[in-house]
PDB file of C-alpha atoms in Angstrom:
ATOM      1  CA  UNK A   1      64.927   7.763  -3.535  1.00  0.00           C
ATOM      2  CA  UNK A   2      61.829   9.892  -2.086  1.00  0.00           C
ATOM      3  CA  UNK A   3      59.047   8.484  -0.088  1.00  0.00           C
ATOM      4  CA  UNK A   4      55.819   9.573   1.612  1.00  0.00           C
ATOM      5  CA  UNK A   5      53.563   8.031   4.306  1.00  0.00           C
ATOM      6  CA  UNK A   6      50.159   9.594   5.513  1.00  0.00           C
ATOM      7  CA  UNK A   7      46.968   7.626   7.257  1.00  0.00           C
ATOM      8  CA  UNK A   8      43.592   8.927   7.813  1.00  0.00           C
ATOM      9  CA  UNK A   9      40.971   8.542  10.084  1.00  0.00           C
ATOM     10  CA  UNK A  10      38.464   7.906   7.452  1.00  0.00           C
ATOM     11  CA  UNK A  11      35.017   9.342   7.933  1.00  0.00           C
ATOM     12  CA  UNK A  12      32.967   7.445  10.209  1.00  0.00           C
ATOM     13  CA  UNK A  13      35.617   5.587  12.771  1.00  0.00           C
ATOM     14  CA  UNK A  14      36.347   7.612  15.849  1.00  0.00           C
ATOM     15  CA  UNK A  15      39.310   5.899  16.621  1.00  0.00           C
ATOM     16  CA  UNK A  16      42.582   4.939  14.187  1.00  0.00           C
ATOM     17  CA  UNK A  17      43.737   1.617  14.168  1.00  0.00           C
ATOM     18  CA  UNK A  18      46.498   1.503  11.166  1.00  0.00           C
ATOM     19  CA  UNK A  19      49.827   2.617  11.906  1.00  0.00           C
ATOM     20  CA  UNK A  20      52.104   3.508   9.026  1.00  0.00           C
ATOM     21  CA  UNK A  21      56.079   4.929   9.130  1.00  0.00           C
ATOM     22  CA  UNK A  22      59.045   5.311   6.633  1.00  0.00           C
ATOM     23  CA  UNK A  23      62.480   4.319   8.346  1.00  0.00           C
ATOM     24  CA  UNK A  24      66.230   4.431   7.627  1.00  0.00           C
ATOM     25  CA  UNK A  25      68.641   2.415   9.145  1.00  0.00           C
ATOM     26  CA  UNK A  26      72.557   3.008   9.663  1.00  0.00           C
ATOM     27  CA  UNK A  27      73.160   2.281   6.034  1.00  0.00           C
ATOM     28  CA  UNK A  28      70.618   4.722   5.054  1.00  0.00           C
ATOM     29  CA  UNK A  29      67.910   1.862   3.169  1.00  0.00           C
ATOM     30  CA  UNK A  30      64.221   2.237   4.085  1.00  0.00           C
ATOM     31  CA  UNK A  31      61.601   0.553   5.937  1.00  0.00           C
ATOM     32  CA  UNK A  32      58.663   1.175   4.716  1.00  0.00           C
ATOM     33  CA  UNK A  33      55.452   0.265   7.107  1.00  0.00           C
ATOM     34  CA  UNK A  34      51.948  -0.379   6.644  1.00  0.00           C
ATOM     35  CA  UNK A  35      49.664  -2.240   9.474  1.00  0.00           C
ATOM     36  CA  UNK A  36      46.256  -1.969   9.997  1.00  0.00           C
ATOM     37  CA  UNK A  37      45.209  -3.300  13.736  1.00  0.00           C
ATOM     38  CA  UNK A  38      41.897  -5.401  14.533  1.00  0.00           C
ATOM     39  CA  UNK A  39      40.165  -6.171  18.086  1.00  0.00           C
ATOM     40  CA  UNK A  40      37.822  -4.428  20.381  1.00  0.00           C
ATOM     41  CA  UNK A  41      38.616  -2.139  23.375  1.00  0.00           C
ATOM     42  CA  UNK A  42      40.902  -0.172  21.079  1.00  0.00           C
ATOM     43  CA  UNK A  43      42.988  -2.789  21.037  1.00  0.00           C
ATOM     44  CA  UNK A  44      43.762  -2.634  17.256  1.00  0.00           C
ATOM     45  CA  UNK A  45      45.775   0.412  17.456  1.00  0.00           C
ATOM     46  CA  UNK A  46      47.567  -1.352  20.203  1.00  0.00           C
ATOM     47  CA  UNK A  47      48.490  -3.989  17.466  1.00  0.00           C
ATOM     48  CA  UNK A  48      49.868  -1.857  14.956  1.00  0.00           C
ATOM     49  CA  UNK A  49      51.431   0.302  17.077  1.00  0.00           C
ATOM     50  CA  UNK A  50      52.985  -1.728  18.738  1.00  0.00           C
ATOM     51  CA  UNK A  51      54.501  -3.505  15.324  1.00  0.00           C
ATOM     52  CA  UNK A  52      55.577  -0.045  14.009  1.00  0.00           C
ATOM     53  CA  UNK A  53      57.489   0.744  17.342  1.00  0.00           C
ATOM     54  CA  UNK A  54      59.461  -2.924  17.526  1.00  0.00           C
ATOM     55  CA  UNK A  55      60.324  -2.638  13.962  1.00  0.00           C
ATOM     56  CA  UNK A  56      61.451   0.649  13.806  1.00  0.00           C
ATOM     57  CA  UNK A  57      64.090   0.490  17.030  1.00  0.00           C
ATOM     58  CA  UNK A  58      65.251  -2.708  15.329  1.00  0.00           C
ATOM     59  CA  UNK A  59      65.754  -1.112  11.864  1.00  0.00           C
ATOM     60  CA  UNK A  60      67.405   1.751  13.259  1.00  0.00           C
ATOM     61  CA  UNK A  61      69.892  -0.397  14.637  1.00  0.00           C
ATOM     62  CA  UNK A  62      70.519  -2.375  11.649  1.00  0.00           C
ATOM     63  CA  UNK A  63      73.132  -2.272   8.930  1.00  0.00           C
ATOM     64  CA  UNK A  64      75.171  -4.708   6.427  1.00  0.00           C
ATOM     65  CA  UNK A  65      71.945  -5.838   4.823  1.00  0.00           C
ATOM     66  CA  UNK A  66      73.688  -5.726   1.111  1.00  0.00           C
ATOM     67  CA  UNK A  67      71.555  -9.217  -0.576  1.00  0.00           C
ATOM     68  CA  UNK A  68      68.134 -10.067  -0.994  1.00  0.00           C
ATOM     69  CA  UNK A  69      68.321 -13.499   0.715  1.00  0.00           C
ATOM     70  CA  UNK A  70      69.712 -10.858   3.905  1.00  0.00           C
ATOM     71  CA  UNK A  71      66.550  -8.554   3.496  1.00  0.00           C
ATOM     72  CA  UNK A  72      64.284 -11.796   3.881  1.00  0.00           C
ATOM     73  CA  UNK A  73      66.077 -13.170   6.689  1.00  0.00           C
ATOM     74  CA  UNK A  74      65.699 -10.054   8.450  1.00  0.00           C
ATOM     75  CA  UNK A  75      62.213  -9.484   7.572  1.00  0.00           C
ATOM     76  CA  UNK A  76      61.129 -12.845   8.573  1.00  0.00           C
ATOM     77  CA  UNK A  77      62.806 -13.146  11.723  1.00  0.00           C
ATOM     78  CA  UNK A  78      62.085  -9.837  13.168  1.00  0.00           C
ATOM     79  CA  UNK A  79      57.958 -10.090  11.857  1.00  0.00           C
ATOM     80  CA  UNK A  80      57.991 -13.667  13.576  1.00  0.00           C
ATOM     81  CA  UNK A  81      59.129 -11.885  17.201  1.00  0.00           C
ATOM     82  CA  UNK A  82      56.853  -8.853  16.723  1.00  0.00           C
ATOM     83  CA  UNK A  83      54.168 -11.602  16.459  1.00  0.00           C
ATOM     84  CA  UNK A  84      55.191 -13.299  19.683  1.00  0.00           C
ATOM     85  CA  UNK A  85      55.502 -10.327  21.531  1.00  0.00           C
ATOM     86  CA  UNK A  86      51.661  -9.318  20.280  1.00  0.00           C
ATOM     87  CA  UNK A  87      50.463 -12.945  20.808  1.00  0.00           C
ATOM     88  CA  UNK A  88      52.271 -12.940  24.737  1.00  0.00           C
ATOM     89  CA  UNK A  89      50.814  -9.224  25.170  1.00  0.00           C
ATOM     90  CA  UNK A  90      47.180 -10.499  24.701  1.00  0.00           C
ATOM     91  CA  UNK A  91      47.376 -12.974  26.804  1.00  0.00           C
ATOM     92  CA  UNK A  92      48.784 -10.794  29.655  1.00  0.00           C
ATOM     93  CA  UNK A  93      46.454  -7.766  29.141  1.00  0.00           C
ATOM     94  CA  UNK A  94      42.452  -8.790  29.018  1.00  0.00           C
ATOM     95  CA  UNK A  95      41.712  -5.485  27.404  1.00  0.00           C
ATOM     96  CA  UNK A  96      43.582  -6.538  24.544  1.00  0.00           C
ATOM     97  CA  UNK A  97      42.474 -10.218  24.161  1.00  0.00           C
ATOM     98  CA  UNK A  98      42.107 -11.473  20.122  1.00  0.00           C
ATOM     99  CA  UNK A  99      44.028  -7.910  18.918  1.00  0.00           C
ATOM    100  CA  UNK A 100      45.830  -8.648  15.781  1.00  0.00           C
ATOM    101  CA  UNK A 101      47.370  -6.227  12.998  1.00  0.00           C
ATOM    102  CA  UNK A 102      47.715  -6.839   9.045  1.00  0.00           C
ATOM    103  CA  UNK A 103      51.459  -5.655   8.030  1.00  0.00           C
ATOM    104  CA  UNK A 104      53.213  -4.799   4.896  1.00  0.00           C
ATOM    105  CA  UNK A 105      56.991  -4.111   5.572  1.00  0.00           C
ATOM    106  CA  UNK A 106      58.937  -3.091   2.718  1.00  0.00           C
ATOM    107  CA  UNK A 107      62.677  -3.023   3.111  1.00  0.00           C
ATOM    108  CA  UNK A 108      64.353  -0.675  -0.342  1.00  0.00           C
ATOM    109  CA  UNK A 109      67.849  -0.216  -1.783  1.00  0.00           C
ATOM    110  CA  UNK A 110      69.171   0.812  -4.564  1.00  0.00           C
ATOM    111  CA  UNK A 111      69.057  -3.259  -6.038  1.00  0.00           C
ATOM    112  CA  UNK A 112      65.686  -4.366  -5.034  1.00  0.00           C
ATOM    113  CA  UNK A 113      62.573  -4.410  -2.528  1.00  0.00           C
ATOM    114  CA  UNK A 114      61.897  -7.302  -0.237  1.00  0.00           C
ATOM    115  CA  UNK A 115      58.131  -7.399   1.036  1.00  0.00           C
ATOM    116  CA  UNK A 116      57.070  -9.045   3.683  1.00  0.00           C
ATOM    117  CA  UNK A 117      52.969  -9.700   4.021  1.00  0.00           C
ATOM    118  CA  UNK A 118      50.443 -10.545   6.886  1.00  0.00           C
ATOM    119  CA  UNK A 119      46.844 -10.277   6.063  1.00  0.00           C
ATOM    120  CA  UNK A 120      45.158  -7.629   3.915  1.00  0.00           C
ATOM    121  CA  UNK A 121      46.926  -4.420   3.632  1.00  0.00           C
ATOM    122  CA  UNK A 122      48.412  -4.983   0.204  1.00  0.00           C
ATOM    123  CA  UNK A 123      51.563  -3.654  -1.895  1.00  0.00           C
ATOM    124  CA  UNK A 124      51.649  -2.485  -5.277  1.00  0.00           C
ATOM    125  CA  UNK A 125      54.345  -1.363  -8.239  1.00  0.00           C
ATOM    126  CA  UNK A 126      54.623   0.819 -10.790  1.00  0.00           C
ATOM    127  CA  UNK A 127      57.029   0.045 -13.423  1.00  0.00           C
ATOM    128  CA  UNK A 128      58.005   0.116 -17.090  1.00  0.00           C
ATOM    129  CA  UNK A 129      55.585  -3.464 -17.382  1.00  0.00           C
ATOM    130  CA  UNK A 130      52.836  -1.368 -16.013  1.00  0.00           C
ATOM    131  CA  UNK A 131      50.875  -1.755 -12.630  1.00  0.00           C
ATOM    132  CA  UNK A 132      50.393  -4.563 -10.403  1.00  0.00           C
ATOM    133  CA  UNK A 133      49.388  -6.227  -7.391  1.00  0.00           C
ATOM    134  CA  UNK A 134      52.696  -7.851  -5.421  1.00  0.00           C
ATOM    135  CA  UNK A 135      50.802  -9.747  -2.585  1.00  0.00           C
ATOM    136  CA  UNK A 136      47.869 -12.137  -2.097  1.00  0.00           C
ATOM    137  CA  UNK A 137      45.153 -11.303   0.586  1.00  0.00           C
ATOM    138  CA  UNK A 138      45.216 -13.345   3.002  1.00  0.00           C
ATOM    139  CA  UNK A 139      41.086 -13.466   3.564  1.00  0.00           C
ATOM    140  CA  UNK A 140      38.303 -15.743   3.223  1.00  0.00           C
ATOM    141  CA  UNK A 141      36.886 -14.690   0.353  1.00  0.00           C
ATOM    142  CA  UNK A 142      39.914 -14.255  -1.807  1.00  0.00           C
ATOM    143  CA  UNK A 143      40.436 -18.059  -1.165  1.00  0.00           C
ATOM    144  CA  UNK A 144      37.231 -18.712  -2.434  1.00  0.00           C
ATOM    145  CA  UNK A 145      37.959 -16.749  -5.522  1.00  0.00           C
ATOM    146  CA  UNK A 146      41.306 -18.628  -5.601  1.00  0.00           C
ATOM    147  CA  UNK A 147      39.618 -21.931  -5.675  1.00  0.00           C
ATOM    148  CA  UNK A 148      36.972 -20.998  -7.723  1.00  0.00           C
ATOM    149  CA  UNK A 149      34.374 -21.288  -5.776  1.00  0.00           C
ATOM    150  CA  UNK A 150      32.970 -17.469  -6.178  1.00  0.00           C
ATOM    151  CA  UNK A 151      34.223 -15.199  -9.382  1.00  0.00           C
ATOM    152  CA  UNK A 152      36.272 -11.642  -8.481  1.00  0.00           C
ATOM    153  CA  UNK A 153      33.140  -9.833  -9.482  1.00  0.00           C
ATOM    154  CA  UNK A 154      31.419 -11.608  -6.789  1.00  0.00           C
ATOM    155  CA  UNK A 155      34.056 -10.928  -3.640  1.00  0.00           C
ATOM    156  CA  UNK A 156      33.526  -7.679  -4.027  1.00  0.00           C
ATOM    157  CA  UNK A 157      30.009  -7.658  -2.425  1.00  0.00           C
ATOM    158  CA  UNK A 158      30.442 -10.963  -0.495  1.00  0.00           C
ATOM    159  CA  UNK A 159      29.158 -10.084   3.269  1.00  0.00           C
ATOM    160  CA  UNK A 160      32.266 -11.850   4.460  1.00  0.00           C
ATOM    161  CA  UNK A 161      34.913  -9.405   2.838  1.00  0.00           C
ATOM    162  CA  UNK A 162      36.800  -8.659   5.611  1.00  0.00           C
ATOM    163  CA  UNK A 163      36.951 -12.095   7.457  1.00  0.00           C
ATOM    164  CA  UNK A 164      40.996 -12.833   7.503  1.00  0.00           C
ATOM    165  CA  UNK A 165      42.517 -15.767   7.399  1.00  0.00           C
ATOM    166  CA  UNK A 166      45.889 -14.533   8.461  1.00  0.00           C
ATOM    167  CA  UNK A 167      47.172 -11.892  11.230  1.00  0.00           C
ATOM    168  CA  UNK A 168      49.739 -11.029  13.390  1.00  0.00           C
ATOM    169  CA  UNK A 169      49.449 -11.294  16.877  1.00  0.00           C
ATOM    170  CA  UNK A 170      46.232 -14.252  16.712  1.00  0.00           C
ATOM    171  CA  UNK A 171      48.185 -16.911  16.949  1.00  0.00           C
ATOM    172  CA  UNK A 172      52.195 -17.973  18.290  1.00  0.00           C
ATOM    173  CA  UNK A 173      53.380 -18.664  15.254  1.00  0.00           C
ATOM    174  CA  UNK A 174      52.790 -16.429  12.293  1.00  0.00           C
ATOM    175  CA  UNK A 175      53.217 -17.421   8.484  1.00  0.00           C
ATOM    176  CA  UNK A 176      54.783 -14.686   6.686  1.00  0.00           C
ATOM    177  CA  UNK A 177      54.718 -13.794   2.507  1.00  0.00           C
ATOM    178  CA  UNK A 178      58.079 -12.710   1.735  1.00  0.00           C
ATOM    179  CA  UNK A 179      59.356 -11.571  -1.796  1.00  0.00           C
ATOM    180  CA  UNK A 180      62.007 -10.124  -3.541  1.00  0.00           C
ATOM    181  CA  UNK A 181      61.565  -7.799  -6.847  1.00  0.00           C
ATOM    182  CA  UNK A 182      63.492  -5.528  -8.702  1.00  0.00           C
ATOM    183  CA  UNK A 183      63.667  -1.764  -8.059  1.00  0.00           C
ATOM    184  CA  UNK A 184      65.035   0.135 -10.770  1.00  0.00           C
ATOM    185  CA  UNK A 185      65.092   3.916 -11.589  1.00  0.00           C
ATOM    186  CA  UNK A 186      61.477   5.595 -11.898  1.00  0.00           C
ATOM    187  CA  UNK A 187      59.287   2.751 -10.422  1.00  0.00           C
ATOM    188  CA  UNK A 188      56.852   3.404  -7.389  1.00  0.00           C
ATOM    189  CA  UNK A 189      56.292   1.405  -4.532  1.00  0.00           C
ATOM    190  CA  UNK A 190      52.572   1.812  -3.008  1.00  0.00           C
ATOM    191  CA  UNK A 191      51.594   0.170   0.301  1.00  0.00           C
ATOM    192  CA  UNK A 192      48.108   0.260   1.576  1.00  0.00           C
ATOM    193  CA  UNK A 193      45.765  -0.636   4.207  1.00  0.00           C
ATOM    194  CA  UNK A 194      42.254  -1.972   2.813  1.00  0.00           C
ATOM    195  CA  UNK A 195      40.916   1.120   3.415  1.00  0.00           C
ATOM    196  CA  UNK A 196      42.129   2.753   0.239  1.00  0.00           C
ATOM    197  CA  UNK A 197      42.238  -0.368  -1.552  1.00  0.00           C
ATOM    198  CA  UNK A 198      38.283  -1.215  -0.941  1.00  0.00           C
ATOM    199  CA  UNK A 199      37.411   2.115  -2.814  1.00  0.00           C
ATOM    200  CA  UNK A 200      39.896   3.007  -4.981  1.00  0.00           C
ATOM    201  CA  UNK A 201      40.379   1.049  -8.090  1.00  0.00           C
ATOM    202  CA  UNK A 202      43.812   0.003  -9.687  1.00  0.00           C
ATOM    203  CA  UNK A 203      43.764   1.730 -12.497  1.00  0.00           C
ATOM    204  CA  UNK A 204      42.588   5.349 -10.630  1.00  0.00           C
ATOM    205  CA  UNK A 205      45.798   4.468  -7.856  1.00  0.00           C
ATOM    206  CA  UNK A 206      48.489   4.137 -11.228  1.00  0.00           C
ATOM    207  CA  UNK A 207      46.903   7.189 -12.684  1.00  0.00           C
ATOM    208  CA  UNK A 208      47.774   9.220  -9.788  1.00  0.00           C
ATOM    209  CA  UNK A 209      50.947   7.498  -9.379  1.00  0.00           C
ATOM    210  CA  UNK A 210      52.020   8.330 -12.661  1.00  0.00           C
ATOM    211  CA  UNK A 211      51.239  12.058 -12.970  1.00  0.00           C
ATOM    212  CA  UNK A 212      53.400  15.038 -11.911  1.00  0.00           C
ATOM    213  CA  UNK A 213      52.260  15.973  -8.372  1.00  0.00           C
ATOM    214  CA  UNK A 214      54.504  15.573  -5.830  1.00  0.00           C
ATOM    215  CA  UNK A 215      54.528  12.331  -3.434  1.00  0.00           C
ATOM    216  CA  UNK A 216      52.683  14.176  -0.812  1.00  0.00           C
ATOM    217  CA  UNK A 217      49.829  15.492  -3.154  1.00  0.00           C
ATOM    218  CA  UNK A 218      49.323  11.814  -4.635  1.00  0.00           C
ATOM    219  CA  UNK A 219      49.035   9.946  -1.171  1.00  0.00           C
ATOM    220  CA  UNK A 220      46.725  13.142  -0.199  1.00  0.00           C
ATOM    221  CA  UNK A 221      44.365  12.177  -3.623  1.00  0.00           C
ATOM    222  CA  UNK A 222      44.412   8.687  -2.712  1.00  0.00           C
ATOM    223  CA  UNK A 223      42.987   8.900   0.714  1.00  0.00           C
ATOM    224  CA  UNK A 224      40.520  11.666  -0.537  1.00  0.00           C
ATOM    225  CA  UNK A 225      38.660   9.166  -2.869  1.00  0.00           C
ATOM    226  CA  UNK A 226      38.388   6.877  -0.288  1.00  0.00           C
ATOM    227  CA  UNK A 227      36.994   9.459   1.715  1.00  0.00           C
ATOM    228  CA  UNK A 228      34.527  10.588  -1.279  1.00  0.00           C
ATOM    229  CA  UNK A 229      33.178   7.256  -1.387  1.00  0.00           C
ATOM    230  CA  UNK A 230      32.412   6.464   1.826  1.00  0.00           C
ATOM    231  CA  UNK A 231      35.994   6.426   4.115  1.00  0.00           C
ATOM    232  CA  UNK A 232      33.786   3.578   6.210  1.00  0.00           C
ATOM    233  CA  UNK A 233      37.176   2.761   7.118  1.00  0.00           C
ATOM    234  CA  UNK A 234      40.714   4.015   8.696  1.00  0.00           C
ATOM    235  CA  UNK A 235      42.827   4.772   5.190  1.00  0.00           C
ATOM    236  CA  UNK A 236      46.744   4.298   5.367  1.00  0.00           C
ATOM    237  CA  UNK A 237      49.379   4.573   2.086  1.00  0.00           C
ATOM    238  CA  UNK A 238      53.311   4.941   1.828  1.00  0.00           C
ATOM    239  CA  UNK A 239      54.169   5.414  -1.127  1.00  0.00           C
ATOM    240  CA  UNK A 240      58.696   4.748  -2.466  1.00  0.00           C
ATOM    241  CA  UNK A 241      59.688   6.194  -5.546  1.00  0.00           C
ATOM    242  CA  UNK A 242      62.697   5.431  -7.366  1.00  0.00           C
ATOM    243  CA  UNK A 243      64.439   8.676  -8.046  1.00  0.00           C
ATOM    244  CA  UNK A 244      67.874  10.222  -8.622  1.00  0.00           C
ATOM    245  CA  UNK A 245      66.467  13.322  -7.182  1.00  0.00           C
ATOM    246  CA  UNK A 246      67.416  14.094  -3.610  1.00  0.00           C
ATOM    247  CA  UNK A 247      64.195  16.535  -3.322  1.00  0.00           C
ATOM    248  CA  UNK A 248      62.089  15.146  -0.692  1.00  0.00           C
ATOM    249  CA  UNK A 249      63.934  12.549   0.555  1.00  0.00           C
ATOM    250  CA  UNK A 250      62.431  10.658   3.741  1.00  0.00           C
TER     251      UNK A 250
END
């Protein structure tokens, strides 16, 4: 198994707020990270840092996770006291008052990958049935598109695009996507922060995903279209391929 992670400024924020990270634990599976912070005073990248710190010392303590239904519990409960200890932090620390983070956390063996999704950083894969969306944004207007009430076409210009429904850290209680898939030889797992996915389309991300450049190259040609068309926003992939190969294994 190989895997990449690389996040960008973008070209008109000063500051960062995403936080992405690969991790192994005892057994050797991975972690796979992608949260993109919200909230003034810089108290975004508080969020998201703060969610890829807690998860990774508890990952990198963990072992015995062997069954899906084991990936999910562990996903579930550790996202639910990352959220409290975001929610609690607020409270305690004016400066960081509403701060909130999407997250994708991806847990891979050689079986399956169990997701777990806040927000609107999304996850993708890449396999033999082609190339596909794996989580649901959790924003106004994709609600509206759900119930009909504007077309796809439409939410891509609607002024309230980025107005989520869903966060960690808002609230003391969080309600957390989880699901399990199959992972088999030669598919690729593609997390993202809305930065990439607001500017580059599906089929340009499965295009590079499928050619022969290395894992670093394709997260680097991701983030560069973003960039080209506007990088308004911080830009944040990980990308876990399915491989035999031991060659750039993270």
């Amino acid at each position: 198994m190989r895997a990449v992670y690389k996040t960008d400024v973008g070209r008109i924020r000063k500051n960062n707020e995403d936080s992405v990270g690969i991790f192994l634990n005892r057994d050797g599976q991975r972690l796979a990270i992608v949260a993109d912070g919200m909230g003034g005073h810089r108290a975004g990248d508080v969020a998201s840092n703060m969610t890829i710190t807690s998860l990774k010392e508890m990952w990198e303590e963990s072992q015995g996770i062997q069954t899906a239904e084991q990936a999910e519990e562990w996903l579930k409960s550790r996202i639910i006291q990352v959220n409290r200890v975001l929610f609690d932090h607020s409270l305690n620390h004016d400066e960081c008052d509403g701060m909130g983070t999407t997250i994708e956390a991806v847990i891979t063996t050689h079986l399956f990958a169990t997701i777990a999704h806040v927000g609107d950083s999304r996850s993708y894969i890449l396999n033999e049935s082609g190339f596909q969306q794996l989580t649901e944004d959790h924003t106004l207007v994709n609600e509206l598109v759900r119930t009909g009430q504007i077309s796809k076409e439409d939410a891509e210009h609607h002024p309230r695009k980025n107005v989520i429904m869903r966060a960690l850290g808002t609230e003391p209680n969080v309600n957390i996507d989880i699901k399990t898939i199959t992972f088999e030889e030669g598919d690729n797992l593609l997390l993202c922060s809305d930065g990439l996915s607001n500017k580059v389309r599906e089929g340009e991300m499965a295009e590079i995903l499928k050619n022969d450049f290395d894992l670093e190259e394709k997260a680097t040609m991701l983030i560069s279209i973003a960039n080209e068309r506007g990088g308004e926003d911080n830009i944040s992939v990980a990308i876990v391929e399915f491989s035999d190969t031991g060659e750039g294994d993270l």
